[in-house]
Coordinates of C-alpha atoms in Angstrom, one line a residue:
Chain A
M334 CA -5.4 -7.5 14.5
L335 CA -4.0 -4.7 12.3
K336 CA -1.0 -6.0 10.3
K337 CA 2.3 -4.3 9.8
R338 CA 2.6 -3.4 6.1
I339 CA 5.5 -4.3 3.7
I340 CA 5.6 -1.7 0.9
P341 CA 7.9 -2.0 -2.1
C342 CA 8.7 1.4 -3.5
L343 CA 9.2 1.9 -7.2
D344 CA 11.3 5.0 -8.1
I345 CA 10.2 6.0 -11.6
K346 CA 12.2 8.0 -14.1
D347 CA 10.9 8.5 -17.6
G348 CA 8.6 5.5 -17.3
R349 CA 11.3 3.0 -16.0
T350 CA 12.0 1.9 -12.4
V351 CA 15.3 3.1 -11.1
K352 CA 17.2 2.9 -7.8
G353 CA 20.0 5.1 -6.5
I354 CA 22.3 4.9 -3.6
N355 CA 22.2 7.8 -1.1
F356 CA 19.8 9.7 -3.4
G357 CA 22.2 9.5 -6.4
N358 CA 23.8 7.0 -8.9
L359 CA 20.7 5.7 -10.6
R360 CA 20.5 2.1 -11.9
D361 CA 17.8 0.7 -14.1
A362 CA 15.5 -1.7 -12.3
G363 CA 12.9 -2.6 -14.8
D364 CA 9.3 -2.0 -16.1
P365 CA 7.1 -0.6 -13.3
V366 CA 3.9 -2.4 -14.3
A367 CA 5.6 -5.8 -14.6
L368 CA 7.3 -5.2 -11.2
A369 CA 4.1 -4.0 -9.6
K370 CA 2.3 -7.2 -10.7
K371 CA 5.1 -9.4 -9.4
Y372 CA 5.0 -7.6 -6.0
V373 CA 1.2 -8.1 -5.7
A374 CA 1.6 -11.8 -6.5
E375 CA 4.3 -12.1 -3.8
G376 CA 2.1 -10.5 -1.2
A377 CA 3.0 -6.8 -1.0
D378 CA 0.6 -4.9 1.1
E379 CA 0.7 -1.7 -0.8
L380 CA 2.9 0.0 -3.4
V381 CA 4.5 3.4 -3.7
F382 CA 5.5 4.9 -7.0
L383 CA 7.7 8.0 -6.7
D384 CA 8.3 9.8 -10.0
I385 CA 11.8 11.3 -9.7
S386 CA 11.9 12.8 -13.2
A387 CA 8.7 14.8 -12.7
T388 CA 9.3 17.4 -15.4
I389 CA 6.3 19.1 -16.8
E390 CA 6.4 17.3 -20.2
Y391 CA 6.5 14.0 -18.3
R392 CA 3.4 14.7 -16.1
K393 CA 1.0 13.4 -18.8
T394 CA 3.1 10.2 -19.2
L395 CA 2.9 9.7 -15.4
A396 CA -0.9 9.9 -15.5
D397 CA -0.9 7.3 -18.3
L398 CA 1.3 5.0 -16.2
V399 CA -0.9 5.5 -13.2
R400 CA -3.9 4.5 -15.2
K401 CA -2.2 1.3 -16.4
I402 CA -1.1 0.4 -12.8
A403 CA -4.7 1.0 -11.5
R404 CA -6.1 -1.3 -14.1
E405 CA -3.6 -4.1 -13.4
I406 CA -3.2 -4.2 -9.6
N407 CA -5.7 -5.0 -6.8
I408 CA -4.0 -3.5 -3.8
P409 CA -3.7 0.2 -2.7
F410 CA -1.0 2.4 -4.2
T411 CA 0.5 5.8 -3.6
V412 CA 1.9 8.1 -6.3
G413 CA 4.3 10.9 -5.5
G414 CA 7.1 13.0 -7.0
G415 CA 6.9 16.6 -8.2
I416 CA 3.3 17.2 -7.0
S417 CA 3.0 20.9 -6.4
T418 CA -0.7 21.8 -6.8
L419 CA -4.1 20.5 -6.1
E420 CA -4.6 20.1 -9.9
D421 CA -1.6 17.7 -9.9
V422 CA -3.4 15.7 -7.2
D423 CA -6.7 15.8 -9.1
L424 CA -5.1 14.3 -12.2
L425 CA -3.4 11.5 -10.3
I426 CA -6.4 10.6 -8.2
K427 CA -8.6 10.7 -11.3
S428 CA -6.1 8.4 -13.0
G429 CA -6.6 5.8 -10.2
A430 CA -4.0 6.6 -7.5
D431 CA -5.4 5.7 -4.0
K432 CA -3.1 8.2 -2.2
V433 CA -0.7 10.9 -3.2
S434 CA 2.6 11.6 -1.5
I435 CA 3.8 15.2 -1.3
N436 CA 7.2 16.3 -0.1
S437 CA 8.8 19.6 -1.2
A438 CA 5.5 21.2 -2.0
A439 CA 4.3 20.5 1.6
V440 CA 7.3 22.4 2.9
R441 CA 6.9 25.3 0.5
Y442 CA 3.1 25.5 0.9
P443 CA 1.8 23.6 3.9
E444 CA -1.8 24.5 3.2
L445 CA -1.7 22.0 0.3
I446 CA -1.9 19.2 2.9
T447 CA -5.1 20.6 4.3
Q448 CA -6.5 21.3 0.8
I449 CA -6.0 17.7 -0.3
A450 CA -7.4 16.3 3.0
N451 CA -10.5 18.5 2.7
K452 CA -11.1 17.4 -0.9
Y453 CA -10.2 13.7 -0.7
G454 CA -9.9 12.9 3.0
S455 CA -6.8 12.6 5.2
Q456 CA -6.3 8.9 4.2
C457 CA -5.4 10.2 0.7
V458 CA -2.5 12.4 1.9
V459 CA 0.9 10.9 2.6
V460 CA 3.5 13.5 3.5
A461 CA 7.0 12.2 2.6
I462 CA 9.7 13.6 4.9
D463 CA 13.4 13.2 4.0
I464 CA 15.6 13.6 7.0
K465 CA 19.4 13.8 7.6
L466 CA 21.4 14.1 10.7
Q467 CA 23.0 17.5 10.9
N468 CA 25.0 18.4 14.1
E469 CA 23.2 15.7 16.0
E470 CA 19.8 17.0 14.9
W471 CA 17.5 15.3 12.4
M472 CA 16.7 18.0 9.8
V473 CA 14.2 18.0 6.9
F474 CA 15.6 18.1 3.3
T475 CA 13.6 18.7 0.1
H476 CA 14.0 18.4 -3.6
G477 CA 15.1 14.8 -3.6
G478 CA 17.4 15.5 -0.7
N479 CA 19.3 18.3 -2.4
T480 CA 17.9 21.3 -0.4
A481 CA 18.4 21.8 3.3
T482 CA 15.6 23.4 5.3
S483 CA 15.5 24.9 8.8
L484 CA 12.8 22.4 9.9
K485 CA 13.5 19.9 12.6
A486 CA 12.1 16.5 11.7
T487 CA 10.2 16.0 14.9
E488 CA 8.5 19.4 14.7
W489 CA 7.7 19.1 11.0
A490 CA 6.1 15.7 11.5
L491 CA 3.8 17.0 14.2
R492 CA 2.8 20.0 12.1
V493 CA 1.9 17.9 9.0
A494 CA -0.2 15.6 11.1
Q495 CA -2.1 18.7 12.5
L496 CA -2.6 20.0 9.0
G497 CA -4.4 16.8 8.0
A498 CA -1.8 14.3 6.7
G499 CA -3.1 10.7 6.9
E500 CA 0.3 9.1 7.0
I501 CA 4.0 10.0 7.1
L502 CA 6.6 8.4 4.9
L503 CA 9.8 9.0 6.8
T504 CA 13.1 8.4 4.9
S505 CA 16.4 8.7 6.6
M506 CA 18.9 9.9 4.0
N507 CA 21.8 8.7 6.2
N508 CA 20.4 5.1 5.9
D509 CA 18.9 5.1 2.4
G510 CA 20.7 2.8 0.0
T511 CA 23.2 1.6 2.6
G512 CA 21.5 -1.7 3.4
E513 CA 22.5 -1.2 7.0
G514 CA 19.1 -1.0 8.6
F515 CA 16.4 1.6 9.3
A516 CA 16.9 4.7 11.4
L517 CA 15.2 3.1 14.5
D518 CA 15.5 5.9 17.1
I519 CA 14.2 8.8 15.1
T520 CA 11.5 6.6 13.5
N521 CA 10.3 5.5 16.9
Q522 CA 10.4 9.0 18.3
I523 CA 8.3 10.5 15.5
S524 CA 5.9 7.6 15.4
N525 CA 5.3 7.8 19.2
S526 CA 4.6 11.5 19.0
L527 CA 1.8 11.1 16.4
N528 CA -1.6 9.4 16.1
I529 CA -1.2 8.7 12.4
P530 CA 0.7 5.8 10.8
V531 CA 4.4 6.2 10.1
I532 CA 6.0 4.3 7.2
A533 CA 9.7 3.8 7.8
S534 CA 12.0 4.0 4.8
G535 CA 15.7 4.0 4.0
G536 CA 18.3 1.4 4.9
A537 CA 16.6 -2.0 4.6
G538 CA 19.3 -4.6 3.5
K539 CA 18.3 -7.8 5.2
E540 CA 15.3 -9.6 6.8
E541 CA 16.5 -8.8 10.3
D542 CA 16.3 -5.0 9.6
F543 CA 12.5 -5.3 9.2
F544 CA 12.2 -7.4 12.3
L545 CA 14.2 -4.8 14.3
L546 CA 12.0 -2.0 12.9
F547 CA 8.8 -3.7 14.0
E548 CA 10.1 -5.0 17.3
Q549 CA 11.8 -1.8 18.5
T550 CA 9.6 0.9 17.0
T551 CA 5.9 1.6 16.6
A552 CA 6.2 2.2 12.8
S553 CA 3.1 0.9 11.0
A554 CA 4.8 -0.1 7.8
A555 CA 8.2 -0.6 6.2
L556 CA 9.1 0.7 2.7
A557 CA 12.0 -0.6 0.7
A558 CA 13.1 -0.6 -3.0
S559 CA 16.4 -2.2 -4.0
I560 CA 16.2 -5.4 -1.9
F561 CA 12.9 -6.2 -3.6
H562 CA 13.9 -5.0 -7.1
Y563 CA 17.1 -7.0 -7.3
N564 CA 15.3 -10.0 -5.6
T565 CA 17.8 -9.9 -2.7
I566 CA 14.8 -10.8 -0.5
P567 CA 11.5 -11.6 -2.2
V568 CA 8.5 -10.0 -0.5
S569 CA 7.1 -13.5 0.2
T570 CA 10.3 -14.7 1.9
L571 CA 10.4 -11.6 4.0
K572 CA 6.8 -11.9 5.2
K573 CA 7.3 -15.6 6.0
Y574 CA 10.3 -14.7 8.1
L575 CA 8.5 -11.9 10.0
K576 CA 5.5 -14.2 10.7
A577 CA 7.8 -16.8 12.1
K578 CA 9.2 -14.1 14.4
N579 CA 5.7 -13.3 15.6
I580 CA 5.3 -10.0 13.9
S581 CA 1.7 -9.4 12.9
I582 CA 1.9 -9.8 9.1
R583 CA -0.7 -10.5 6.4
Chain B
M1044 CA -24.8 -5.0 -16.3
I1045 CA -23.4 -3.6 -13.0
A1046 CA -24.1 0.1 -12.2
I1047 CA -21.6 2.0 -10.2
I1048 CA -23.2 5.0 -8.7
K1049 CA -21.4 8.2 -9.8
Y1050 CA -21.0 10.9 -7.3
N1051 CA -18.3 13.2 -6.1
A1052 CA -16.2 10.7 -4.2
G1053 CA -12.9 9.1 -4.8
N1054 CA -12.2 5.4 -5.8
I1055 CA -15.1 5.0 -8.2
Q1056 CA -12.7 4.1 -11.0
S1057 CA -10.9 1.6 -8.7
V1058 CA -14.2 -0.3 -8.4
A1059 CA -14.7 -0.2 -12.1
N1060 CA -11.2 -1.5 -12.7
A1061 CA -11.8 -4.4 -10.2
L1062 CA -15.0 -5.4 -12.0
E1063 CA -13.2 -5.3 -15.3
R1064 CA -10.5 -7.6 -13.9
L1065 CA -13.3 -10.0 -12.9
N1066 CA -14.7 -9.8 -16.4
Y1067 CA -17.9 -8.0 -15.5
E1068 CA -19.3 -5.1 -17.6
C1069 CA -20.2 -2.0 -15.7
I1070 CA -21.3 1.6 -16.1
V1071 CA -20.6 4.6 -13.9
T1072 CA -23.8 6.5 -13.8
D1073 CA -26.1 8.8 -11.8
N1074 CA -29.0 8.3 -14.1
P1075 CA -32.0 6.9 -12.1
A1076 CA -33.3 4.7 -15.0
E1077 CA -29.8 3.2 -15.6
I1078 CA -29.4 2.5 -11.9
R1079 CA -32.8 0.8 -11.6
R1080 CA -32.2 -1.3 -14.7
A1081 CA -28.9 -2.7 -13.6
D1082 CA -28.6 -6.3 -12.4
K1083 CA -26.4 -5.2 -9.4
V1084 CA -25.6 -1.7 -8.0
I1085 CA -22.5 -0.6 -6.2
L1086 CA -22.2 2.5 -4.1
P1087 CA -18.5 3.1 -3.6
G1088 CA -16.8 6.1 -2.0
V1089 CA -13.9 7.6 -0.2
G1090 CA -14.1 11.2 1.1
A1091 CA -16.3 13.4 3.1
A1092 CA -19.8 12.1 4.0
S1093 CA -21.7 15.4 3.9
M1094 CA -20.5 16.4 0.4
A1095 CA -21.3 12.9 -0.9
M1096 CA -24.8 13.0 0.6
S1097 CA -25.6 16.4 -0.8
Y1098 CA -24.6 15.2 -4.2
L1099 CA -26.8 12.1 -4.0
K1100 CA -29.7 14.4 -2.8
E1101 CA -29.1 16.9 -5.6
K1102 CA -29.3 14.2 -8.2
K1103 CA -32.1 12.5 -6.3
T1104 CA -30.1 9.3 -6.3
D1105 CA -30.7 9.0 -2.5
K1106 CA -34.4 8.0 -3.1
V1107 CA -33.4 5.7 -6.0
I1108 CA -31.0 3.7 -3.9
V1109 CA -33.4 3.2 -1.0
G1110 CA -36.0 1.9 -3.4
L1111 CA -33.8 -0.6 -5.2
E1112 CA -34.7 -4.3 -5.2
Q1113 CA -31.7 -5.9 -6.9
P1114 CA -28.5 -6.6 -4.8
V1115 CA -26.8 -3.4 -3.8
L1116 CA -23.2 -3.2 -2.3
G1117 CA -22.0 -0.1 -0.4
I1118 CA -18.2 0.2 0.0
C1119 CA -16.5 2.2 2.7
L1120 CA -18.2 5.7 2.6
G1121 CA -21.0 3.9 0.7
L1122 CA -21.5 1.7 3.8
Q1123 CA -21.6 4.8 6.1
L1124 CA -24.1 6.6 3.9
M1125 CA -26.4 3.5 4.0
C1126 CA -26.6 3.8 7.9
Q1127 CA -28.9 5.9 10.0
H1128 CA -26.7 8.8 11.0
S1129 CA -23.1 9.9 10.7
E1130 CA -21.3 11.9 13.2
E1131 CA -19.2 13.3 10.3
G1132 CA -21.0 16.6 9.8
D1133 CA -24.0 15.5 12.0
L1134 CA -25.5 13.9 8.9
K1135 CA -28.8 12.1 8.4
C1136 CA -28.0 9.2 6.1
L1137 CA -30.1 6.8 3.9
G1138 CA -31.3 4.8 6.9
I1139 CA -31.1 1.3 5.3
F1140 CA -29.1 -0.2 8.2
N1141 CA -29.9 0.7 11.8
A1142 CA -26.2 1.4 12.7
I1143 CA -24.8 4.8 13.7
V1144 CA -21.5 6.0 12.3
K1145 CA -19.1 7.6 14.7
K1146 CA -15.5 8.9 14.7
M1147 CA -13.1 6.2 15.9
P1148 CA -11.9 7.2 19.4
P1149 CA -8.2 8.3 19.2
L1150 CA -6.9 5.5 21.5
D1151 CA -4.9 4.1 18.6
R1152 CA -3.8 5.5 15.2
V1153 CA -6.6 7.0 13.1
P1154 CA -7.3 6.6 10.2
H1155 CA -7.5 2.8 10.7
T1156 CA -5.1 2.1 7.8
G1157 CA -4.1 -1.3 6.5
W1158 CA -5.0 -5.0 6.5
N1159 CA -7.1 -6.5 9.2
N1160 CA -9.2 -9.7 9.6
L1161 CA -12.9 -10.3 9.9
K1162 CA -14.6 -12.0 12.8
E1163 CA -18.1 -13.6 13.1
R1164 CA -18.6 -13.6 9.3
K1165 CA -22.1 -14.6 8.3
G1166 CA -23.7 -15.4 4.9
T1167 CA -22.8 -15.9 1.3
L1168 CA -20.8 -12.7 1.0
F1169 CA -18.0 -14.5 2.8
T1170 CA -18.1 -17.9 1.1
G1171 CA -14.5 -19.2 0.9
I1172 CA -13.1 -16.6 3.3
Q1173 CA -11.0 -17.9 6.2
D1174 CA -10.3 -16.5 9.7
N1175 CA -6.8 -15.5 8.9
D1176 CA -7.7 -13.7 5.6
D1177 CA -7.1 -10.0 5.7
V1178 CA -8.9 -7.2 3.9
Y1179 CA -7.8 -3.5 3.4
F1180 CA -9.4 -0.8 5.6
V1181 CA -8.8 2.9 5.5
H1182 CA -11.3 5.0 7.5
S1183 CA -11.6 7.4 10.4
Y1184 CA -15.4 6.8 11.1
A1185 CA -16.9 3.4 11.8
A1186 CA -20.5 2.0 12.0
S1187 CA -21.7 0.6 15.3
L1188 CA -22.6 -3.1 15.7
C1189 CA -26.2 -3.8 15.1
T1190 CA -28.7 -6.6 14.2
T1191 CA -27.7 -6.5 10.6
T1192 CA -23.9 -6.8 11.2
I1193 CA -22.5 -9.7 9.2
A1194 CA -18.8 -9.3 10.0
I1195 CA -16.9 -7.6 12.8
C1196 CA -13.5 -6.0 12.8
D1197 CA -11.9 -5.1 16.1
Y1198 CA -9.7 -2.0 16.0
I1199 CA -9.8 0.3 19.0
Q1200 CA -13.3 -1.2 19.5
P1201 CA -15.4 -3.7 17.6
F1202 CA -17.3 -2.2 14.6
S1203 CA -19.4 -3.4 11.7
A1204 CA -17.0 -4.4 9.0
A1205 CA -20.0 -5.6 6.9
L1206 CA -23.7 -5.2 7.0
H1207 CA -26.6 -7.0 5.2
K1208 CA -30.3 -6.4 5.2
R1209 CA -32.6 -7.8 2.5
N1210 CA -31.0 -6.9 -0.9
F1211 CA -28.6 -4.4 0.7
Y1212 CA -24.9 -5.3 1.5
A1213 CA -22.1 -3.1 2.6
T1214 CA -18.4 -3.4 3.6
Q1215 CA -16.3 -0.9 5.5
F1216 CA -13.2 -2.4 3.9
H1217 CA -12.3 -2.1 0.3
P1218 CA -12.8 -5.4 -1.5
E1219 CA -11.6 -3.8 -4.7
K1220 CA -8.2 -3.1 -3.0
S1221 CA -8.0 -6.3 -0.9
A1222 CA -6.0 -8.5 -3.4
F1223 CA -7.4 -11.9 -4.0
V1224 CA -9.5 -12.1 -0.8
G1225 CA -11.3 -9.0 -1.9
G1226 CA -11.8 -10.4 -5.3
Q1227 CA -13.5 -13.4 -3.8
I1228 CA -15.9 -11.2 -1.8
L1229 CA -16.7 -9.2 -4.9
K1230 CA -17.3 -12.4 -6.9
N1231 CA -19.6 -13.6 -4.1
F1232 CA -21.6 -10.4 -4.4
L1233 CA -21.7 -10.5 -8.1
A1234 CA -23.0 -14.2 -8.0
L1235 CA -26.0 -13.3 -5.8

């Protein structure tokens, strides 16, 4: 049976792991490679590295970090943050990333999704969608949540799947960093409208939040950062808890 | 020395990294002499089947692979290329295994992405692997069950998760990305 995945996310800024609250107020959370190894040992199913500095000077440093991670860890990992061209993707894949995650660039230039899928296969393209509730409608935001768009979350999700995305990483900005649980309704609605896996993100604060996600939605995976970084809930403890609750977990 | 066959597919470096973690020396090459000389050969791959097959043909690596006598391991796309035929681009493949590769029917989420377990495991490739051990899959096409199937995975429908015929082995999953379980399977292959 296919297992539900638990995915720690490492936000990277200038080579360090950081974590913010509601997309702001960054706190230092440690060395990415050391954290990555710790998560693998604890039973993480995949890892996501999102580079939130993503300046041009930093790009080369990110590729170096990706190479280091690829040498050290034996589970799949996704790299995202500031990817805007197929050349950016080439560099990260060549450095050892299994998948890339694109966000703002996909909104600006949707054909990029298809280009990556054609070159590396759909399984390589994760489209990250940051959403926020605006006048009772979930809308898509870009540029780390700073820029509003006219795209409705449900419609954009459908479109990126048609363009060749292999997975969607759906982050609710309303929930992110609050520790009050995932955005269950919109996650389930989008997941049910698609035939590709949806990774839910934003809001995990306790073990039960993951249970509710997998019990009440069809999401394929859960992504979280702070609760793992600060050891609030170690990955191994969470997985043991979910197994005991009869969720299909590795 | 382990030869990893170089072609225009993703994840080749991942396999090299995995071998390094297990302390095996390897080279990534499309040179026929180097491939023939190696103790073991690995054909990895992620990506489109037809592009990969054209590259192998262009470098004449296709004929080299079929004629190898040392242990050979195909991974993911590598497994699919070692079958008879792939529906992806209506492609005639290397024909080592008598399985046919077809697009997974869209009755559940495709690509089949994530950790799944292996049933009816046979042979030394799976020494030390238990029923509840999971390995990492990510694929949209799958090989049918056939007489050379040595492990089955059931997602949407049962398919060949691993194949073995003479010196040829192949896995649809990624042992190089399957944590310590995958490491054990790679070690089993490398110890052949």
